[in-house]
Amino acid sequence: MDPLIGTTLGGVKLERALGGGTLGQLFAGVATGGTGAAVKVLHPSLSLYTKVEAYWGELQQVAKLGERHLVVPTQSDWSRAGRFYVAMELLDGL
């Protein structure tokens, strides 16, 4: 079991892993208020500020779009362990 399961990041309690890739891991959980949410946690080597800076800018631009076909980040920050994460809406489907 992943050590992040059961922890809370960005107001989302992580319940299960959805998968992982070159950037990091994706988790499903429950946000404050009981709604489903997803959290992407970057790998430690990618969580350095200099590497996150460009990614952070892209997230802010996506959040401004408000397009219903885009998953918009609701919060992003660094965890206590120093890993950058992005909380977002959890989509149900393929």
PDB file of C-alpha atoms in Angstrom:
ATOM      1  CA  MET A   1       0.000   0.000   0.000  1.00  0.00           C
ATOM      2  CA  ASP A   2       1.229   3.483  -0.862  1.00  0.00           C
ATOM      3  CA  PRO A   3       2.206   5.549   2.205  1.00  0.00           C
ATOM      4  CA  LEU A   4       0.159   8.503   0.891  1.00  0.00           C
ATOM      5  CA  ILE A   5      -3.117   6.559   1.157  1.00  0.00           C
ATOM      6  CA  GLY A   6      -5.017   7.871   4.185  1.00  0.00           C
ATOM      7  CA  THR A   7      -3.216  11.225   4.240  1.00  0.00           C
ATOM      8  CA  THR A   8      -4.834  14.557   3.393  1.00  0.00           C
ATOM      9  CA  LEU A   9      -3.444  16.899   0.736  1.00  0.00           C
ATOM     10  CA  GLY A  10      -5.198  20.065  -0.366  1.00  0.00           C
ATOM     11  CA  GLY A  11      -8.274  19.223   1.661  1.00  0.00           C
ATOM     12  CA  VAL A  12      -8.586  15.811  -0.008  1.00  0.00           C
ATOM     13  CA  LYS A  13      -8.250  12.582   1.975  1.00  0.00           C
ATOM     14  CA  LEU A  14      -6.482  10.142  -0.360  1.00  0.00           C
ATOM     15  CA  GLU A  15      -8.333   6.808  -0.508  1.00  0.00           C
ATOM     16  CA  ARG A  16      -6.859   4.873  -3.434  1.00  0.00           C
ATOM     17  CA  ALA A  17      -4.213   5.054  -6.125  1.00  0.00           C
ATOM     18  CA  LEU A  18      -5.459   5.521  -9.681  1.00  0.00           C
ATOM     19  CA  GLY A  19      -2.116   5.155 -11.427  1.00  0.00           C
ATOM     20  CA  GLY A  20       1.237   6.703 -12.040  1.00  0.00           C
ATOM     21  CA  GLY A  21       3.491   7.911 -14.801  1.00  0.00           C
ATOM     22  CA  THR A  22       6.560   9.940 -15.622  1.00  0.00           C
ATOM     23  CA  LEU A  23       5.382  13.007 -13.666  1.00  0.00           C
ATOM     24  CA  GLY A  24       4.025  11.354 -10.545  1.00  0.00           C
ATOM     25  CA  GLN A  25       1.116   9.481  -9.019  1.00  0.00           C
ATOM     26  CA  LEU A  26      -2.626  10.071  -9.234  1.00  0.00           C
ATOM     27  CA  PHE A  27      -4.949   9.379  -6.321  1.00  0.00           C
ATOM     28  CA  ALA A  28      -8.718   9.424  -5.787  1.00  0.00           C
ATOM     29  CA  GLY A  29     -10.138  10.711  -2.554  1.00  0.00           C
ATOM     30  CA  VAL A  30     -12.830  12.681  -0.827  1.00  0.00           C
ATOM     31  CA  ALA A  31     -12.669  16.463  -0.516  1.00  0.00           C
ATOM     32  CA  THR A  32     -13.988  18.500   2.357  1.00  0.00           C
ATOM     33  CA  GLY A  33     -17.762  18.455   1.886  1.00  0.00           C
ATOM     34  CA  GLY A  34     -17.829  14.841   0.706  1.00  0.00           C
ATOM     35  CA  THR A  35     -17.286  15.313  -3.026  1.00  0.00           C
ATOM     36  CA  GLY A  36     -14.922  13.113  -5.024  1.00  0.00           C
ATOM     37  CA  ALA A  37     -11.566  14.599  -5.916  1.00  0.00           C
ATOM     38  CA  ALA A  38      -8.312  13.599  -7.564  1.00  0.00           C
ATOM     39  CA  VAL A  39      -4.805  14.564  -6.475  1.00  0.00           C
ATOM     40  CA  LYS A  40      -1.697  14.360  -8.645  1.00  0.00           C
ATOM     41  CA  VAL A  41       1.501  14.149  -6.578  1.00  0.00           C
ATOM     42  CA  LEU A  42       4.727  14.814  -8.457  1.00  0.00           C
ATOM     43  CA  HIS A  43       7.763  12.602  -7.977  1.00  0.00           C
ATOM     44  CA  PRO A  44      10.231  14.033  -5.438  1.00  0.00           C
ATOM     45  CA  SER A  45      12.826  14.809  -8.118  1.00  0.00           C
ATOM     46  CA  LEU A  46      10.261  16.941  -9.989  1.00  0.00           C
ATOM     47  CA  SER A  47       9.000  18.768  -6.900  1.00  0.00           C
ATOM     48  CA  LEU A  48      11.888  21.238  -6.811  1.00  0.00           C
ATOM     49  CA  TYR A  49      10.641  24.803  -7.218  1.00  0.00           C
ATOM     50  CA  THR A  50      12.687  25.371 -10.386  1.00  0.00           C
ATOM     51  CA  LYS A  51      11.021  22.363 -12.034  1.00  0.00           C
ATOM     52  CA  VAL A  52       7.511  23.169 -10.760  1.00  0.00           C
ATOM     53  CA  GLU A  53       7.582  26.846 -11.768  1.00  0.00           C
ATOM     54  CA  ALA A  54       6.539  26.237 -15.420  1.00  0.00           C
ATOM     55  CA  TYR A  55       3.957  23.621 -14.408  1.00  0.00           C
ATOM     56  CA  TRP A  56       2.521  26.017 -11.822  1.00  0.00           C
ATOM     57  CA  GLY A  57       2.086  28.715 -14.477  1.00  0.00           C
ATOM     58  CA  GLU A  58       0.248  26.299 -16.774  1.00  0.00           C
ATOM     59  CA  LEU A  59      -2.124  25.314 -13.952  1.00  0.00           C
ATOM     60  CA  GLN A  60      -2.998  28.941 -13.292  1.00  0.00           C
ATOM     61  CA  GLN A  61      -3.755  29.520 -16.984  1.00  0.00           C
ATOM     62  CA  VAL A  62      -5.987  26.416 -17.165  1.00  0.00           C
ATOM     63  CA  ALA A  63      -7.866  27.531 -14.042  1.00  0.00           C
ATOM     64  CA  LYS A  64      -8.702  30.852 -15.731  1.00  0.00           C
ATOM     65  CA  LEU A  65     -10.255  29.179 -18.781  1.00  0.00           C
ATOM     66  CA  GLY A  66     -13.321  27.738 -17.061  1.00  0.00           C
ATOM     67  CA  GLU A  67     -13.964  25.363 -19.971  1.00  0.00           C
ATOM     68  CA  ARG A  68     -16.301  22.489 -19.044  1.00  0.00           C
ATOM     69  CA  HIS A  69     -14.150  19.995 -20.975  1.00  0.00           C
ATOM     70  CA  LEU A  70     -11.064  20.713 -18.859  1.00  0.00           C
ATOM     71  CA  VAL A  71     -10.296  19.407 -15.401  1.00  0.00           C
ATOM     72  CA  VAL A  72      -9.544  22.522 -13.418  1.00  0.00           C
ATOM     73  CA  PRO A  73      -7.151  22.401 -10.468  1.00  0.00           C
ATOM     74  CA  THR A  74      -8.727  23.489  -7.199  1.00  0.00           C
ATOM     75  CA  GLN A  75      -5.541  23.733  -5.151  1.00  0.00           C
ATOM     76  CA  SER A  76      -1.820  23.173  -5.520  1.00  0.00           C
ATOM     77  CA  ASP A  77       0.993  23.346  -3.006  1.00  0.00           C
ATOM     78  CA  TRP A  78       3.864  21.362  -1.524  1.00  0.00           C
ATOM     79  CA  SER A  79       3.209  18.572   0.976  1.00  0.00           C
ATOM     80  CA  ARG A  80       4.979  18.473   4.332  1.00  0.00           C
ATOM     81  CA  ALA A  81       7.337  15.936   2.755  1.00  0.00           C
ATOM     82  CA  GLY A  82       8.245  18.481   0.068  1.00  0.00           C
ATOM     83  CA  ARG A  83       6.315  16.972  -2.842  1.00  0.00           C
ATOM     84  CA  PHE A  84       4.285  19.221  -5.118  1.00  0.00           C
ATOM     85  CA  TYR A  85       0.638  18.218  -5.559  1.00  0.00           C
ATOM     86  CA  VAL A  86      -2.414  19.379  -7.483  1.00  0.00           C
ATOM     87  CA  ALA A  87      -5.966  18.720  -6.252  1.00  0.00           C
ATOM     88  CA  MET A  88      -8.723  18.662  -8.888  1.00  0.00           C
ATOM     89  CA  GLU A  89     -12.159  17.403  -9.763  1.00  0.00           C
ATOM     90  CA  LEU A  90     -12.484  13.624 -10.010  1.00  0.00           C
ATOM     91  CA  LEU A  91     -14.081  12.537 -13.271  1.00  0.00           C
ATOM     92  CA  ASP A  92     -16.035   9.298 -13.421  1.00  0.00           C
ATOM     93  CA  GLY A  93     -15.579   7.475 -16.707  1.00  0.00           C
ATOM     94  CA  LEU A  94     -12.989   6.461 -19.240  1.00  0.00           C
TER      95      LEU A  94
END
